[in-house]
Structures are given as C-alpha cells and as structure tokens.
PDB file of C-alpha atoms in Angstrom:
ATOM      1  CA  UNK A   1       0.000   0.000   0.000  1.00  0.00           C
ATOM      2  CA  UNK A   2       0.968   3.328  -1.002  1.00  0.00           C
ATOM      3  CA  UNK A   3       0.990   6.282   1.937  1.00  0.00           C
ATOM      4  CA  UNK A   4       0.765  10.023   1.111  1.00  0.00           C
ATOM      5  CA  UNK A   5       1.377  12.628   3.854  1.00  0.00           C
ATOM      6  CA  UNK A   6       0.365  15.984   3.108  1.00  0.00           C
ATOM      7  CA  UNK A   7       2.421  17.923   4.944  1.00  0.00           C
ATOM      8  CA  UNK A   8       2.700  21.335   3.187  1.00  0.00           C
ATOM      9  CA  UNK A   9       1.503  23.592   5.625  1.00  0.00           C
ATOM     10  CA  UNK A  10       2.490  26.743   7.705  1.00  0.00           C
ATOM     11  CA  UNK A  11       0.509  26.241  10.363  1.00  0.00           C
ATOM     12  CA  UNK A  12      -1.034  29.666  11.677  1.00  0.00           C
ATOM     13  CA  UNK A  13      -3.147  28.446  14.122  1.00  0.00           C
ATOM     14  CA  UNK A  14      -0.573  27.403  15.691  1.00  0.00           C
ATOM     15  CA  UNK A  15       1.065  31.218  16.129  1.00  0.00           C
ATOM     16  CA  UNK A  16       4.121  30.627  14.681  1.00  0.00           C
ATOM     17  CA  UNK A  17       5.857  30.921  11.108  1.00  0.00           C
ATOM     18  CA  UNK A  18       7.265  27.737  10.041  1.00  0.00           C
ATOM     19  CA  UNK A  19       6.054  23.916   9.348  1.00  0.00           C
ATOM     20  CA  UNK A  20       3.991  22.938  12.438  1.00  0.00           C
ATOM     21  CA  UNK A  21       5.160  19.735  11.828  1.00  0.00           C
ATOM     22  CA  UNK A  22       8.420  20.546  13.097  1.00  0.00           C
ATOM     23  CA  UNK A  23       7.187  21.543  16.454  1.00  0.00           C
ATOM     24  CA  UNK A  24       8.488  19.046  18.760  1.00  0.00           C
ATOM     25  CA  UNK A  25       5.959  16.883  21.014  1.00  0.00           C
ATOM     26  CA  UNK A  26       7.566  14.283  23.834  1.00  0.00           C
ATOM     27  CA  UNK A  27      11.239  15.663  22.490  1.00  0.00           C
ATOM     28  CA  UNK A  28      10.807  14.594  18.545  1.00  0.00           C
ATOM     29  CA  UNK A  29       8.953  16.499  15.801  1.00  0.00           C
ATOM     30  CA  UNK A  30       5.404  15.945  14.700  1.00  0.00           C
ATOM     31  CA  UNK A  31       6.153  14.500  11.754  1.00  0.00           C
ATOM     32  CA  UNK A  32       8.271  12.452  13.244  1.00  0.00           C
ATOM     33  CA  UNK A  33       5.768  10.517  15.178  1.00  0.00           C
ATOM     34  CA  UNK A  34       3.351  10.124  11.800  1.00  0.00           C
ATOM     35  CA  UNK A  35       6.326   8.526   9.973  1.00  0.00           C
ATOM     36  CA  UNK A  36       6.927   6.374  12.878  1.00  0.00           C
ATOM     37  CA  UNK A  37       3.287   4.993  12.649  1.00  0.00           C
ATOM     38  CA  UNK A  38       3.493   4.539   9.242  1.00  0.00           C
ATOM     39  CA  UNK A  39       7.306   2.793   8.916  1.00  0.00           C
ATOM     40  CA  UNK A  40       5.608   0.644  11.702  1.00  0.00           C
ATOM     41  CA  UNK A  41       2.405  -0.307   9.527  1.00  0.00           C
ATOM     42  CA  UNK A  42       2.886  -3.570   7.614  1.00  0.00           C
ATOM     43  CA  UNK A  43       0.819  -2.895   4.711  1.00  0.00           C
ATOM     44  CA  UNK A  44       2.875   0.185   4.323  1.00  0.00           C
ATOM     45  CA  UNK A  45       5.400  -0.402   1.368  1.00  0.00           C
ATOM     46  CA  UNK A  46       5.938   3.579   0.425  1.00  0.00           C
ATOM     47  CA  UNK A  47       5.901   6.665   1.556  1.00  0.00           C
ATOM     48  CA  UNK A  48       5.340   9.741  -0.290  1.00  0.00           C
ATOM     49  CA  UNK A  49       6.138  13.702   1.498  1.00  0.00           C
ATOM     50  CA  UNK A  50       3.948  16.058   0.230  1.00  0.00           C
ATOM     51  CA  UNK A  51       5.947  19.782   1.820  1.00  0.00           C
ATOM     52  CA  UNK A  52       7.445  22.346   0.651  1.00  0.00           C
ATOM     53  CA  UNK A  53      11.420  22.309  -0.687  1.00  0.00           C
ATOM     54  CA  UNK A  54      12.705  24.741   2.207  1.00  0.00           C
ATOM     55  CA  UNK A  55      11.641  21.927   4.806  1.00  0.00           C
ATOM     56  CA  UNK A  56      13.611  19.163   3.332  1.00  0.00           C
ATOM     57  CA  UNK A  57      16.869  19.750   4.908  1.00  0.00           C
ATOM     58  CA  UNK A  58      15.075  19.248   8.260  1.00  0.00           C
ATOM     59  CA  UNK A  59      12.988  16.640   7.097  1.00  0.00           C
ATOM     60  CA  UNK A  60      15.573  14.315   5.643  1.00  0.00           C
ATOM     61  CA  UNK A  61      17.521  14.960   8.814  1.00  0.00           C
ATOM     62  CA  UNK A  62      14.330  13.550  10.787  1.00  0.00           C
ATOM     63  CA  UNK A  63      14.052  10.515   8.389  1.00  0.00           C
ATOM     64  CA  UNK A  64      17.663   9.831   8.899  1.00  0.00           C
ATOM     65  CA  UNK A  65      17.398   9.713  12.400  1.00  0.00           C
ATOM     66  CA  UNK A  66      14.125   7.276  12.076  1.00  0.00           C
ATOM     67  CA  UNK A  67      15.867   4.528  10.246  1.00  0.00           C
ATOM     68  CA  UNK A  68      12.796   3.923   8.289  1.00  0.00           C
ATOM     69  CA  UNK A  69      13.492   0.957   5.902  1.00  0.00           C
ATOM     70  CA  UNK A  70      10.783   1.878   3.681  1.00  0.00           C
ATOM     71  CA  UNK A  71      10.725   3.990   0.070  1.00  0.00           C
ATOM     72  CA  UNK A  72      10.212   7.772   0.945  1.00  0.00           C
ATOM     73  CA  UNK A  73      10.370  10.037  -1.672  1.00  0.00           C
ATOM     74  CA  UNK A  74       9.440  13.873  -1.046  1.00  0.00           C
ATOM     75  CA  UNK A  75       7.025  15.628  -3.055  1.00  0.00           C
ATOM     76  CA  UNK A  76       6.746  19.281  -3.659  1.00  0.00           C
ATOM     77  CA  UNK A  77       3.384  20.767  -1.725  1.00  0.00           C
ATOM     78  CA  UNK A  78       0.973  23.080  -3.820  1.00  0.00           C
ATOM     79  CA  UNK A  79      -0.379  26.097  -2.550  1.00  0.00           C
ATOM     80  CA  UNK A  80      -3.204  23.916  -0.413  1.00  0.00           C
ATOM     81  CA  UNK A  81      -4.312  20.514   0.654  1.00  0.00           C
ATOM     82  CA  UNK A  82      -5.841  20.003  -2.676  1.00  0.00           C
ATOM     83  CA  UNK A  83      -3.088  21.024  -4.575  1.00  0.00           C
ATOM     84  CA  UNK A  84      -0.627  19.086  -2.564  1.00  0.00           C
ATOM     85  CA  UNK A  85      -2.565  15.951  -2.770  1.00  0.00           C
ATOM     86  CA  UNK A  86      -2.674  16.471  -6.296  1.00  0.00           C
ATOM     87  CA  UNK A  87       0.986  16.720  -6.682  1.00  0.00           C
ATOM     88  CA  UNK A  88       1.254  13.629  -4.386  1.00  0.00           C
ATOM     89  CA  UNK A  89      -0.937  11.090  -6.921  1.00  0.00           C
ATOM     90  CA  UNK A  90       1.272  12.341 -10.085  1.00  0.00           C
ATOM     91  CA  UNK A  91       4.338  11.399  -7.751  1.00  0.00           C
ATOM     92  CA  UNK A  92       3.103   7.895  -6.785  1.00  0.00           C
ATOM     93  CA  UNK A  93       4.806   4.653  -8.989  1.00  0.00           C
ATOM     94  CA  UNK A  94       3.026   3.713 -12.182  1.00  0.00           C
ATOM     95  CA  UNK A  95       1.964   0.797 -10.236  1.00  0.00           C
ATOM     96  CA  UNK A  96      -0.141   2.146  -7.678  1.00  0.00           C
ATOM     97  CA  UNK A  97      -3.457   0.931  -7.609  1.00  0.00           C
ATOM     98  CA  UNK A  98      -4.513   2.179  -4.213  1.00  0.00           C
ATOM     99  CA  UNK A  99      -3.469   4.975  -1.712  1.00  0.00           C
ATOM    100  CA  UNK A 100      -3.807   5.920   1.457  1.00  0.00           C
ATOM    101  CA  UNK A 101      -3.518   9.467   2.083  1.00  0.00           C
ATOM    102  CA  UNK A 102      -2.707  10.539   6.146  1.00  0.00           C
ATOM    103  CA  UNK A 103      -2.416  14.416   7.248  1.00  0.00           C
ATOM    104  CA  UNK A 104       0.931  15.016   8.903  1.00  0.00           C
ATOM    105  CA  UNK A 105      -0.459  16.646  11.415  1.00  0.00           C
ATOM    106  CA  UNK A 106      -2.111  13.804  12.854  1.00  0.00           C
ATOM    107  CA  UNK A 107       0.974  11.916  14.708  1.00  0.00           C
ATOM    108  CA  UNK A 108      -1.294   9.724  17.231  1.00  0.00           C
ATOM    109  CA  UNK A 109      -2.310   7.349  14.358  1.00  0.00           C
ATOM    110  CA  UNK A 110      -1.650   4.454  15.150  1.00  0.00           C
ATOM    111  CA  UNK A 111      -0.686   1.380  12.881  1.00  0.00           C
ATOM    112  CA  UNK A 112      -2.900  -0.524  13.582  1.00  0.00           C
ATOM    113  CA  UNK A 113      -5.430   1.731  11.726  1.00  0.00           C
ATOM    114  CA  UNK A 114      -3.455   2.519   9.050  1.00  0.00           C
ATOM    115  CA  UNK A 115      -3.334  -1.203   8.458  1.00  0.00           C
ATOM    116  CA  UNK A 116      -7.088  -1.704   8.551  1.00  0.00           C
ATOM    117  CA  UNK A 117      -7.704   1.122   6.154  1.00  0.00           C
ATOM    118  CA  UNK A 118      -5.059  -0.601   3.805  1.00  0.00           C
ATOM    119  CA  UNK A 119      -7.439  -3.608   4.148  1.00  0.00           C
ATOM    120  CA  UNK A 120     -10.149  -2.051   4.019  1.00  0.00           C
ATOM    121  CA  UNK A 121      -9.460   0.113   0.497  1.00  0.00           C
ATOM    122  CA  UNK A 122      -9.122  -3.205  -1.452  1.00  0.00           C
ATOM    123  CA  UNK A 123     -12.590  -3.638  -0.609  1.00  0.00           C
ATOM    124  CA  UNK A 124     -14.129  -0.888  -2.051  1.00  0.00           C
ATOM    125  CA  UNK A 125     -13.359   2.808  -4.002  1.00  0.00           C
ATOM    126  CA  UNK A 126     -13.088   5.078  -1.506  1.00  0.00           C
ATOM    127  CA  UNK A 127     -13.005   5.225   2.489  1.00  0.00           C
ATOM    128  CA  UNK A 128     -11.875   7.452   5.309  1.00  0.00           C
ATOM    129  CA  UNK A 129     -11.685   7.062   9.056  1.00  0.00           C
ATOM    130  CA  UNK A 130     -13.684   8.746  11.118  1.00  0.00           C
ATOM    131  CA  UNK A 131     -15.516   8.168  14.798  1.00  0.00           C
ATOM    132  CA  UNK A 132     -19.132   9.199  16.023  1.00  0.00           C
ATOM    133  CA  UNK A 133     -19.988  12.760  16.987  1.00  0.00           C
ATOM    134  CA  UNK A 134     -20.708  13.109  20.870  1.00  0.00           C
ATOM    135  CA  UNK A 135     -21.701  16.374  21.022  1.00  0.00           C
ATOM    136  CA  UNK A 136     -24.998  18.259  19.719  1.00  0.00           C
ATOM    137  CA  UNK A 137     -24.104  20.046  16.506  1.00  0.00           C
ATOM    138  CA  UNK A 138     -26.086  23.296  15.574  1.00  0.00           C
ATOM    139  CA  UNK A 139     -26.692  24.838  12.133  1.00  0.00           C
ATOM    140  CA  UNK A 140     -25.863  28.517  12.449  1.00  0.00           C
ATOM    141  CA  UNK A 141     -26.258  31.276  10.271  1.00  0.00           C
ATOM    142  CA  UNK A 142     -23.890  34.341   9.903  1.00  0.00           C
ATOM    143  CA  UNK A 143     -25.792  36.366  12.150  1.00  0.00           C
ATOM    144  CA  UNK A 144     -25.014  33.464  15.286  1.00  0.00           C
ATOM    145  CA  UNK A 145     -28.753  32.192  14.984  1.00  0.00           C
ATOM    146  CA  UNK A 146     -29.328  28.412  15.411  1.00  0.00           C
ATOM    147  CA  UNK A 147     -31.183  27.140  12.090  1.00  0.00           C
ATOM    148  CA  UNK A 148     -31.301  23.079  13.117  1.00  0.00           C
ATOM    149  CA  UNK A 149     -29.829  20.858  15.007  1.00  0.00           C
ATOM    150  CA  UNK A 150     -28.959  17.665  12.953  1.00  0.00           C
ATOM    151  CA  UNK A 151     -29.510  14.200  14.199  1.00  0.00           C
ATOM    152  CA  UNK A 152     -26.119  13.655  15.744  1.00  0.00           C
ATOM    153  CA  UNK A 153     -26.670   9.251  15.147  1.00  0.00           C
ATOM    154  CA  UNK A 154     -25.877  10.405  11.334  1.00  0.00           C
ATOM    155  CA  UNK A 155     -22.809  12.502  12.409  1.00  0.00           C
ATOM    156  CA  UNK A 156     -19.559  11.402  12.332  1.00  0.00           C
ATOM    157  CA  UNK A 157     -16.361  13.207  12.219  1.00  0.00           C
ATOM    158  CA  UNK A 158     -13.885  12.702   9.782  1.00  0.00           C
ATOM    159  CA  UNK A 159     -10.277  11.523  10.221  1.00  0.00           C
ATOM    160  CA  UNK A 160      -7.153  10.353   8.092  1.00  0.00           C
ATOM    161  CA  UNK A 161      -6.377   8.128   6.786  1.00  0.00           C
ATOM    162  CA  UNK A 162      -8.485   8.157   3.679  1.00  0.00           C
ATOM    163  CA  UNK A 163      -7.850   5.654   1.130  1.00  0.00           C
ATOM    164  CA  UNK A 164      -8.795   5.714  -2.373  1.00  0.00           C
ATOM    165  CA  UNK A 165      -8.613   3.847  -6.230  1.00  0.00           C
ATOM    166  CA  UNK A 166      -5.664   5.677  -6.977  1.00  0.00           C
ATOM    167  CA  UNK A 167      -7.270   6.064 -10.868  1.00  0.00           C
ATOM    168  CA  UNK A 168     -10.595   7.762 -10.025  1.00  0.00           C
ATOM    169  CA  UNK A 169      -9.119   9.730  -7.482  1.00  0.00           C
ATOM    170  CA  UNK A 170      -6.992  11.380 -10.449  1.00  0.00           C
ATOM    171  CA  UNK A 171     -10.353  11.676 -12.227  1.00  0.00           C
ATOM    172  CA  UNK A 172     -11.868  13.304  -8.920  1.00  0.00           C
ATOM    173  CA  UNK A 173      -9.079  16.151  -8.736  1.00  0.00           C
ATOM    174  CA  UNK A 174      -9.238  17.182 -12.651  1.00  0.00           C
ATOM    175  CA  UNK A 175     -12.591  17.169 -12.628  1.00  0.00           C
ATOM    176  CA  UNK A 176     -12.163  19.348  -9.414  1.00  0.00           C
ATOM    177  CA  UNK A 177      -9.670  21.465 -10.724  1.00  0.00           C
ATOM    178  CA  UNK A 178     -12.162  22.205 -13.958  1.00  0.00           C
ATOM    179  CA  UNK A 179     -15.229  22.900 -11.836  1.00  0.00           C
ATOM    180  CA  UNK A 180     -13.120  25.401  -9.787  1.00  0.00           C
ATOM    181  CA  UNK A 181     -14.266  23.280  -6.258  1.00  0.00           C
ATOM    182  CA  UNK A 182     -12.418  23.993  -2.886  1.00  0.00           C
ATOM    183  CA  UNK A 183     -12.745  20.987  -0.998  1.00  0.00           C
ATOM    184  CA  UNK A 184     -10.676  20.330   2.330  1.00  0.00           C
ATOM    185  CA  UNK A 185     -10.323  16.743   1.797  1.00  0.00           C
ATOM    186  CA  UNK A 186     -10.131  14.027  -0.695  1.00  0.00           C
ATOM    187  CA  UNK A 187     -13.432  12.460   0.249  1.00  0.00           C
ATOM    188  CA  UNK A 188     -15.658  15.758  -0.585  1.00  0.00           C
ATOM    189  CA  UNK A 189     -14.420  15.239  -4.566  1.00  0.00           C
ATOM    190  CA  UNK A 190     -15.364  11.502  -4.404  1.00  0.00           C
ATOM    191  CA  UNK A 191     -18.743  13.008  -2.924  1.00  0.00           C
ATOM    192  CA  UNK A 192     -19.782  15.726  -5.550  1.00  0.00           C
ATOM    193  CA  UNK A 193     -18.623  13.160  -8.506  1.00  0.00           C
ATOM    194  CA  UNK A 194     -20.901  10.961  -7.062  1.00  0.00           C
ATOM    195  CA  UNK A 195     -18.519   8.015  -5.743  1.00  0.00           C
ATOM    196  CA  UNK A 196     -19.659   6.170  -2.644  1.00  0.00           C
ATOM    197  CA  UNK A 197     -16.916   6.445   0.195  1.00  0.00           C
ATOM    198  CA  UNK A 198     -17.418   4.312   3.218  1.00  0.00           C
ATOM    199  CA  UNK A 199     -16.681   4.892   7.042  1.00  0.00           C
ATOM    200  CA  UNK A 200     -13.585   2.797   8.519  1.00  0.00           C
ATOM    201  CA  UNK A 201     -14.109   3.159  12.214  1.00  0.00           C
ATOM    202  CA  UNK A 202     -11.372   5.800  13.678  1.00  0.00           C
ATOM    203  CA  UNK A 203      -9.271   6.308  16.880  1.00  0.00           C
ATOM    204  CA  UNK A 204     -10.858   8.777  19.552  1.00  0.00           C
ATOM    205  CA  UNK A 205      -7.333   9.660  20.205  1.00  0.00           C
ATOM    206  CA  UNK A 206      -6.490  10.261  16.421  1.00  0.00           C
ATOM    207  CA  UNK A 207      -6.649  14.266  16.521  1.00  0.00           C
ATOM    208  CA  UNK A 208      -5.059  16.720  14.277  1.00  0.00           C
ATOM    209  CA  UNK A 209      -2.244  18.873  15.885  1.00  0.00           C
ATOM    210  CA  UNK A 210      -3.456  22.505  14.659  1.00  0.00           C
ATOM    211  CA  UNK A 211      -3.425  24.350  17.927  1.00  0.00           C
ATOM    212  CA  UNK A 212      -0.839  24.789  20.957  1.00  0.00           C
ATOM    213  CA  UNK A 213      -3.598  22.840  22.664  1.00  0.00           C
ATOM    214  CA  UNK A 214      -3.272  20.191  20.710  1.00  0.00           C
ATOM    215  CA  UNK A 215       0.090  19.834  21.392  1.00  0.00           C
ATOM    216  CA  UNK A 216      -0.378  19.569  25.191  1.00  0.00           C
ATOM    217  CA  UNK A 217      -3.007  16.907  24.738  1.00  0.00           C
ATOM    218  CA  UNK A 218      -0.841  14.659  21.983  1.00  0.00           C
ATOM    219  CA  UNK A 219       2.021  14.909  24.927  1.00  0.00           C
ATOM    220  CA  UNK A 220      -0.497  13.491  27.499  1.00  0.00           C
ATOM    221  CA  UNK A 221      -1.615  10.892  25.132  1.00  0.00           C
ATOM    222  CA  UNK A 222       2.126   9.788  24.138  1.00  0.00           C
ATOM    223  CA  UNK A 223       3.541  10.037  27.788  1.00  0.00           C
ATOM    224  CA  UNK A 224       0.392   7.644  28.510  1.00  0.00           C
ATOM    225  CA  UNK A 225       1.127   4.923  25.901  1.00  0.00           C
ATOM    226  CA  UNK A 226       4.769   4.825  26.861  1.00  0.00           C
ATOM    227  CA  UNK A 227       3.805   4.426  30.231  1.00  0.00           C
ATOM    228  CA  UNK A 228       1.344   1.679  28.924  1.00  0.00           C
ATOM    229  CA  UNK A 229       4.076  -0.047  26.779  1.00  0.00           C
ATOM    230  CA  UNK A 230       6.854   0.203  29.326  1.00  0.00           C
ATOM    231  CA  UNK A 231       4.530  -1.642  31.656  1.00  0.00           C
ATOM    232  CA  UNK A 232       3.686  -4.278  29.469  1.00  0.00           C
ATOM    233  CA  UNK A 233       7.663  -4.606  28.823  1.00  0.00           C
ATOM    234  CA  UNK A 234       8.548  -5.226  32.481  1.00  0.00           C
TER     235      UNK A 234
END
C-alpha cells in the first residue's frame, strides 16, 4: 500500500511561522511521530512527502534519524491541501493501484489503523476514518442564529487516513480542478462526482495537531502509551 502525507503547511493556528510539523511533542517532531506509525504499519510499502522544498533539509535529517526501511520520496506541496494531494498522486509509482492518504499533522495514528484502512481500500473505491460525533451540533447562520440541530446518530467526524482507487481519485481532482471546487479533503471530490466512500471506524485519540492545545493533549496521550508499553515490557 501506497501512503501520502500531506504535509505542506504553515501552520497559523498554531502562532508561529514555520512547518507545524516541526514543532516538537515528547522531544521529537510531529512529523516524526506520523512517519513512525506509518514505517511501523505492515501494509505500508511507500511513503510519499507532500511539503514544501525549504523543509527538506530538516525533514531528511528527521528521516535519517528514524531509520525507516521503507521507500520515501518527497514531493513538492501546492499552494493547499488540494493542490498538494494532487501533486502527491502524479508522484506515486506507475503501479499504484490504491493509496492511502494521512495528514501530517495527525501523529497519534496508530498502525494498527493505518493497516485496517489498507485492508479495508481493497474492498471498495473510496473510504476514510472517522468516529461518532458526541456532542450536539447546531446549524448557524452568519448572524449566530441556530437554524437546526442535525440528528447527531448520522454525524460522524472525519479523520485520516483516507484511502482511495488511486485512478478515479486522479479523475476526482481534474474534474475538481475544472469545476473550480475547494474541498478540504479528498473524500468531498469523491462526494460531488458521485462516488460512494465508506466509514472505517477511527481512533478517539487520532486528533489533528493545529493548535498549541493540541500539542499539550498529543504529549499526554504519548507520555500515557509509553507508560502503557513500558509496563507491558517489564
């Protein structure tokens, strides 16, 4: 299986200037902990960068330091997600049949995911993981006025990774790129071209790194499963 990591951006909510992803969380970068879950994934056979050419010197340093003893080949980011991802498919092997396509951002994946969506994507066109939605959601308008409130049993939140037929995918972005649609991920253009994409069960504790609260959650969560690992080790 074929993994693309989007991992382009400048990260503003954060407050700062430079690639989020080289923030460091439990004394190693973001993106360091995403690579780590997906060198650790068996179906994982290749790995694809998607950033931009200023952050390769750190990158490759990061890699280096991993030891990962898969493929990774770096990609050059577009402007935005969609872009980048786009970039990312013309950069897989000629092979490719399938890909599975995982924001840097979110380092808590864990393998074992990864590898069910892998399974899971051989199954079927299009998929992306996602959990249930606990909370009420409410339909406001742009003056702050509830409209609805949605049934939240038909609510789910969306994750990566999101796995797709690497062929119609390709399909999905030109025919994005010629409608002029802004999408923020790779499941929306399956959506409005009218391509089923299932739900692959998520991780409650697979959340996307965008704010300096973030961070101080993923540090909980990683100080807690090496406290859960080096238990199980003793």
């Amino acid at each position: 299986m074929h993994l693309l990591i989007p991992s382009a951006g400048t990260g503003k909510r954060m407050g700062g200037t430079r690639n989020k992803l080289l923030l460091e969380v439990r004394s190693q970068p973001i993106i360091a902990w995403t690579l780590k879950a997906g060198a650790a994934a068996s179906a994982i056979e290749w790995i694809g960068i998607i950033s931009q050419p200023i952050d390769w010197p750190e990158l490759k340093a990061i890699l280096a330091n991993l030891n990962v003893n898969k493929p990774v080949e770096f990609i050059i980011g577009g402007s935005t997600r969609q872009e980048s991802v786009y970039n990312g498919l013309q950069a897989l092997p000629s092979g490719a049949e399938q890909v599975l396509i995982h924001d840097g951002a979110r380092c808590l994946v864990t393998p074992d995911l990864l590898n069910s969506c892998a399974a899971a994507i051989r199954q079927c066109s299009g998929l992306i993981a996602a959990v249930p939605v606990k909370d009420t959601i409410k339909v406001v308008d742009d003056h702050g006025i509830i409209k609805s409130t949605p049934d939240r049993r038909q609510l789910w939140a969306a994750q990566t990774p999101q796995g797709f037929n690497v062929k119609l995918l390709k399909q999905c972005h030109v025919e994005g790129v010629r409608q002029g649609w802004e999408v923020t991920d790779d499941a929306a253009l399956f959506e409005r071209c009218g391509i089923q994409v299932r739900i692959v069960p998520g991780e409650e504790t697979n959340l996307k790194v965008t704010t300096p609260q973030d961070l101080a959650i993923a540090e909980f969560i990683l100080s807690n499963r090496e406290g859960v690992s080096n238990h199980l080790t003793q």
